[in-house]
Amino acid sequence: MLFTRTYRYQSAMKVDDIKGRLLGKHVKVHNLDFEVYEKDRMLRIIPHAEQVTDIKTLPITHIEFKDKGDKTQVVISSKIRKIDQGGPTILMVFVSFMLIGAVVAFVAGKQEGLPFTYTLLGIALIIFAIFWVRMQAGYFDYVRKIRDYVKKQSAA
């Protein structure tokens, strides 16, 4: 999906050492608390968003470990919370329909329809650009900072 990010890397630390450094800890990102806990033999990092009053799109992060002898492969997967995915999904569908409408108007229309086509295409691209910049400053920034925290904690 568009909002899912997966990051893999090798660590010289053992699985138990990495879990010991992360398990039960709290991560602060933009004054928002994320808690690390274990479920189904993987670590999860979830936000404590009860105190949040404004609308935010937040990630849930899963950390899996694969023992590779003297090294450990760490797989960090972040995805958007189900409660938060409605707004971005609706916006992406809306922009997609605008782009499809612009293409149909361009193919089916004649010369007199070109200003409408370019206007529709321009509005769709502006909406998408604003949306993507806000996602980079919000959701994807949370994902990057959580990933960097995990990587720092698992560095030998």
C-alpha positions as protocol buffer text, in pm:
chain_id: "A"
residue {
  index: 1
  type: MET
  ca { x: 0 y: 0 z: 0 }
}
residue {
  index: 2
  type: LEU
  ca { x: 103 y: 360 z: -41 }
}
residue {
  index: 3
  type: PHE
  ca { x: 142 y: 426 z: 332 }
}
residue {
  index: 4
  type: THR
  ca { x: 332 y: 110 z: 430 }
}
residue {
  index: 5
  type: ARG
  ca { x: 708 y: 124 z: 478 }
}
residue {
  index: 6
  type: THR
  ca { x: 944 y: -169 z: 539 }
}
residue {
  index: 7
  type: TYR
  ca { x: 1308 y: -133 z: 635 }
}
residue {
  index: 8
  type: ARG
  ca { x: 1560 y: -417 z: 673 }
}
residue {
  index: 9
  type: TYR
  ca { x: 1911 y: -410 z: 813 }
}
residue {
  index: 10
  type: GLN
  ca { x: 2169 y: -632 z: 985 }
}
residue {
  index: 11
  type: SER
  ca { x: 2273 y: -588 z: 1347 }
}
residue {
  index: 12
  type: ALA
  ca { x: 2573 y: -746 z: 1520 }
}
residue {
  index: 13
  type: MET
  ca { x: 2369 y: -783 z: 1840 }
}
residue {
  index: 14
  type: LYS
  ca { x: 2175 y: -1095 z: 1937 }
}
residue {
  index: 15
  type: VAL
  ca { x: 1793 y: -1099 z: 1931 }
}
residue {
  index: 16
  type: ASP
  ca { x: 1760 y: -1111 z: 2311 }
}
residue {
  index: 17
  type: ASP
  ca { x: 1994 y: -813 z: 2355 }
}
residue {
  index: 18
  type: ILE
  ca { x: 1798 y: -601 z: 2108 }
}
residue {
  index: 19
  type: LYS
  ca { x: 1468 y: -698 z: 2269 }
}
residue {
  index: 20
  type: GLY
  ca { x: 1612 y: -615 z: 2611 }
}
residue {
  index: 21
  type: ARG
  ca { x: 1708 y: -266 z: 2494 }
}
residue {
  index: 22
  type: LEU
  ca { x: 1367 y: -197 z: 2337 }
}
residue {
  index: 23
  type: LEU
  ca { x: 1103 y: -387 z: 2535 }
}
residue {
  index: 24
  type: GLY
  ca { x: 898 y: -170 z: 2771 }
}
residue {
  index: 25
  type: LYS
  ca { x: 1061 y: 155 z: 2659 }
}
residue {
  index: 26
  type: HIS
  ca { x: 880 y: 467 z: 2549 }
}
residue {
  index: 27
  type: VAL
  ca { x: 976 y: 673 z: 2245 }
}
residue {
  index: 28
  type: LYS
  ca { x: 892 y: 1043 z: 2224 }
}
residue {
  index: 29
  type: VAL
  ca { x: 833 y: 1177 z: 1872 }
}
residue {
  index: 30
  type: HIS
  ca { x: 694 y: 1531 z: 1834 }
}
residue {
  index: 31
  type: ASN
  ca { x: 577 y: 1527 z: 2199 }
}
residue {
  index: 32
  type: LEU
  ca { x: 378 y: 1208 z: 2135 }
}
residue {
  index: 33
  type: ASP
  ca { x: 449 y: 893 z: 2334 }
}
residue {
  index: 34
  type: PHE
  ca { x: 499 y: 557 z: 2161 }
}
residue {
  index: 35
  type: GLU
  ca { x: 525 y: 237 z: 2367 }
}
residue {
  index: 36
  type: VAL
  ca { x: 723 y: -75 z: 2277 }
}
residue {
  index: 37
  type: TYR
  ca { x: 571 y: -410 z: 2376 }
}
residue {
  index: 38
  type: GLU
  ca { x: 591 y: -771 z: 2262 }
}
residue {
  index: 39
  type: LYS
  ca { x: 309 y: -966 z: 2102 }
}
residue {
  index: 40
  type: ASP
  ca { x: 325 y: -1285 z: 1894 }
}
residue {
  index: 41
  type: ARG
  ca { x: 708 y: -1306 z: 1915 }
}
residue {
  index: 42
  type: MET
  ca { x: 751 y: -962 z: 1754 }
}
residue {
  index: 43
  type: LEU
  ca { x: 783 y: -615 z: 1899 }
}
residue {
  index: 44
  type: ARG
  ca { x: 516 y: -355 z: 1835 }
}
residue {
  index: 45
  type: ILE
  ca { x: 546 y: 19 z: 1872 }
}
residue {
  index: 46
  type: ILE
  ca { x: 209 y: 183 z: 1915 }
}
residue {
  index: 47
  type: PRO
  ca { x: 117 y: 547 z: 1982 }
}
residue {
  index: 48
  type: HIS
  ca { x: -56 y: 665 z: 2294 }
}
residue {
  index: 49
  type: ALA
  ca { x: -290 y: 905 z: 2116 }
}
residue {
  index: 50
  type: GLU
  ca { x: -546 y: 949 z: 2393 }
}
residue {
  index: 51
  type: GLN
  ca { x: -410 y: 1294 z: 2476 }
}
residue {
  index: 52
  type: VAL
  ca { x: -406 y: 1411 z: 2112 }
}
residue {
  index: 53
  type: THR
  ca { x: -679 y: 1664 z: 2037 }
}
residue {
  index: 54
  type: ASP
  ca { x: -591 y: 1750 z: 1678 }
}
residue {
  index: 55
  type: ILE
  ca { x: -614 y: 1517 z: 1382 }
}
residue {
  index: 56
  type: LYS
  ca { x: -297 y: 1316 z: 1323 }
}
residue {
  index: 57
  type: THR
  ca { x: -216 y: 1020 z: 1105 }
}
residue {
  index: 58
  type: LEU
  ca { x: -4 y: 783 z: 1313 }
}
residue {
  index: 59
  type: PRO
  ca { x: 185 y: 461 z: 1237 }
}
residue {
  index: 60
  type: ILE
  ca { x: 187 y: 124 z: 1405 }
}
residue {
  index: 61
  type: THR
  ca { x: 530 y: -35 z: 1377 }
}
residue {
  index: 62
  type: HIS
  ca { x: 617 y: -407 z: 1389 }
}
residue {
  index: 63
  type: ILE
  ca { x: 972 y: -525 z: 1447 }
}
residue {
  index: 64
  type: GLU
  ca { x: 1066 y: -880 z: 1351 }
}
residue {
  index: 65
  type: PHE
  ca { x: 1399 y: -1048 z: 1417 }
}
residue {
  index: 66
  type: LYS
  ca { x: 1563 y: -1322 z: 1210 }
}
residue {
  index: 67
  type: ASP
  ca { x: 1867 y: -1489 z: 1360 }
}
residue {
  index: 68
  type: LYS
  ca { x: 2144 y: -1520 z: 1099 }
}
residue {
  index: 69
  type: GLY
  ca { x: 2417 y: -1687 z: 1306 }
}
residue {
  index: 70
  type: ASP
  ca { x: 2639 y: -1415 z: 1451 }
}
residue {
  index: 71
  type: LYS
  ca { x: 2415 y: -1139 z: 1314 }
}
residue {
  index: 72
  type: THR
  ca { x: 2048 y: -1055 z: 1341 }
}
residue {
  index: 73
  type: GLN
  ca { x: 1834 y: -928 z: 1056 }
}
residue {
  index: 74
  type: VAL
  ca { x: 1591 y: -665 z: 1181 }
}
residue {
  index: 75
  type: VAL
  ca { x: 1276 y: -601 z: 976 }
}
residue {
  index: 76
  type: ILE
  ca { x: 1085 y: -284 z: 1067 }
}
residue {
  index: 77
  type: SER
  ca { x: 739 y: -250 z: 909 }
}
residue {
  index: 78
  type: SER
  ca { x: 524 y: 57 z: 962 }
}
residue {
  index: 79
  type: LYS
  ca { x: 167 y: 94 z: 849 }
}
residue {
  index: 80
  type: ILE
  ca { x: -105 y: 348 z: 905 }
}
residue {
  index: 81
  type: ARG
  ca { x: -351 y: 283 z: 1189 }
}
residue {
  index: 82
  type: LYS
  ca { x: -690 y: 157 z: 1068 }
}
residue {
  index: 83
  type: ILE
  ca { x: -866 y: 445 z: 1243 }
}
residue {
  index: 84
  type: ASP
  ca { x: -648 y: 696 z: 1052 }
}
residue {
  index: 85
  type: GLN
  ca { x: -652 y: 548 z: 704 }
}
residue {
  index: 86
  type: GLY
  ca { x: -999 y: 669 z: 601 }
}
residue {
  index: 87
  type: GLY
  ca { x: -912 y: 1032 z: 532 }
}
residue {
  index: 88
  type: PRO
  ca { x: -597 y: 974 z: 326 }
}
residue {
  index: 89
  type: THR
  ca { x: -765 y: 693 z: 132 }
}
residue {
  index: 90
  type: ILE
  ca { x: -1067 y: 907 z: 44 }
}
residue {
  index: 91
  type: LEU
  ca { x: -838 y: 1189 z: -64 }
}
residue {
  index: 92
  type: MET
  ca { x: -634 y: 955 z: -285 }
}
residue {
  index: 93
  type: VAL
  ca { x: -953 y: 818 z: -447 }
}
residue {
  index: 94
  type: PHE
  ca { x: -1079 y: 1174 z: -505 }
}
residue {
  index: 95
  type: VAL
  ca { x: -751 y: 1280 z: -668 }
}
residue {
  index: 96
  type: SER
  ca { x: -748 y: 960 z: -878 }
}
residue {
  index: 97
  type: PHE
  ca { x: -1098 y: 1034 z: -1010 }
}
residue {
  index: 98
  type: MET
  ca { x: -992 y: 1389 z: -1092 }
}
residue {
  index: 99
  type: LEU
  ca { x: -691 y: 1257 z: -1285 }
}
residue {
  index: 100
  type: ILE
  ca { x: -904 y: 1000 z: -1469 }
}
residue {
  index: 101
  type: GLY
  ca { x: -1158 y: 1272 z: -1551 }
}
residue {
  index: 102
  type: ALA
  ca { x: -882 y: 1494 z: -1688 }
}
residue {
  index: 103
  type: VAL
  ca { x: -748 y: 1213 z: -1908 }
}
residue {
  index: 104
  type: VAL
  ca { x: -1098 y: 1126 z: -2035 }
}
residue {
  index: 105
  type: ALA
  ca { x: -1169 y: 1493 z: -2106 }
}
residue {
  index: 106
  type: PHE
  ca { x: -838 y: 1522 z: -2291 }
}
residue {
  index: 107
  type: VAL
  ca { x: -899 y: 1210 z: -2504 }
}
residue {
  index: 108
  type: ALA
  ca { x: -1270 y: 1263 z: -2570 }
}
residue {
  index: 109
  type: GLY
  ca { x: -1275 y: 1641 z: -2576 }
}
residue {
  index: 110
  type: LYS
  ca { x: -1192 y: 1869 z: -2857 }
}
residue {
  index: 111
  type: GLN
  ca { x: -994 y: 2192 z: -2851 }
}
residue {
  index: 112
  type: GLU
  ca { x: -1265 y: 2378 z: -2658 }
}
residue {
  index: 113
  type: GLY
  ca { x: -1231 y: 2130 z: -2367 }
}
residue {
  index: 114
  type: LEU
  ca { x: -858 y: 2183 z: -2314 }
}
residue {
  index: 115
  type: PRO
  ca { x: -887 y: 2464 z: -2053 }
}
residue {
  index: 116
  type: PHE
  ca { x: -1117 y: 2243 z: -1843 }
}
residue {
  index: 117
  type: THR
  ca { x: -878 y: 1948 z: -1878 }
}
residue {
  index: 118
  type: TYR
  ca { x: -572 y: 2147 z: -1774 }
}
residue {
  index: 119
  type: THR
  ca { x: -758 y: 2309 z: -1485 }
}
residue {
  index: 120
  type: LEU
  ca { x: -879 y: 1973 z: -1354 }
}
residue {
  index: 121
  type: LEU
  ca { x: -532 y: 1823 z: -1391 }
}
residue {
  index: 122
  type: GLY
  ca { x: -371 y: 2121 z: -1217 }
}
residue {
  index: 123
  type: ILE
  ca { x: -613 y: 2111 z: -923 }
}
residue {
  index: 124
  type: ALA
  ca { x: -558 y: 1736 z: -880 }
}
residue {
  index: 125
  type: LEU
  ca { x: -180 y: 1777 z: -881 }
}
residue {
  index: 126
  type: ILE
  ca { x: -192 y: 2069 z: -636 }
}
residue {
  index: 127
  type: ILE
  ca { x: -415 y: 1874 z: -396 }
}
residue {
  index: 128
  type: PHE
  ca { x: -186 y: 1571 z: -418 }
}
residue {
  index: 129
  type: ALA
  ca { x: 129 y: 1782 z: -368 }
}
residue {
  index: 130
  type: ILE
  ca { x: -13 y: 1951 z: -56 }
}
residue {
  index: 131
  type: PHE
  ca { x: -130 y: 1615 z: 78 }
}
residue {
  index: 132
  type: TRP
  ca { x: 209 y: 1452 z: 17 }
}
residue {
  index: 133
  type: VAL
  ca { x: 406 y: 1735 z: 179 }
}
residue {
  index: 134
  type: ARG
  ca { x: 184 y: 1716 z: 488 }
}
residue {
  index: 135
  type: MET
  ca { x: 225 y: 1338 z: 502 }
}
residue {
  index: 136
  type: GLN
  ca { x: 604 y: 1374 z: 478 }
}
residue {
  index: 137
  type: ALA
  ca { x: 603 y: 1624 z: 765 }
}
residue {
  index: 138
  type: GLY
  ca { x: 365 y: 1414 z: 975 }
}
residue {
  index: 139
  type: TYR
  ca { x: 312 y: 1042 z: 924 }
}
residue {
  index: 140
  type: PHE
  ca { x: 633 y: 961 z: 737 }
}
residue {
  index: 141
  type: ASP
  ca { x: 836 y: 1172 z: 984 }
}
residue {
  index: 142
  type: TYR
  ca { x: 701 y: 955 z: 1269 }
}
residue {
  index: 143
  type: VAL
  ca { x: 799 y: 645 z: 1071 }
}
residue {
  index: 144
  type: ARG
  ca { x: 1153 y: 777 z: 1007 }
}
residue {
  index: 145
  type: LYS
  ca { x: 1213 y: 877 z: 1368 }
}
residue {
  index: 146
  type: ILE
  ca { x: 1087 y: 546 z: 1507 }
}
residue {
  index: 147
  type: ARG
  ca { x: 1305 y: 358 z: 1258 }
}
residue {
  index: 148
  type: ASP
  ca { x: 1609 y: 566 z: 1358 }
}
residue {
  index: 149
  type: TYR
  ca { x: 1538 y: 502 z: 1728 }
}
residue {
  index: 150
  type: VAL
  ca { x: 1521 y: 125 z: 1675 }
}
residue {
  index: 151
  type: LYS
  ca { x: 1835 y: 129 z: 1462 }
}
residue {
  index: 152
  type: LYS
  ca { x: 2023 y: 331 z: 1725 }
}
residue {
  index: 153
  type: GLN
  ca { x: 1915 y: 96 z: 2004 }
}
residue {
  index: 154
  type: SER
  ca { x: 2026 y: -212 z: 1809 }
}
residue {
  index: 155
  type: ALA
  ca { x: 2367 y: -75 z: 1713 }
}
residue {
  index: 156
  type: ALA
  ca { x: 2651 y: -268 z: 1878 }
}
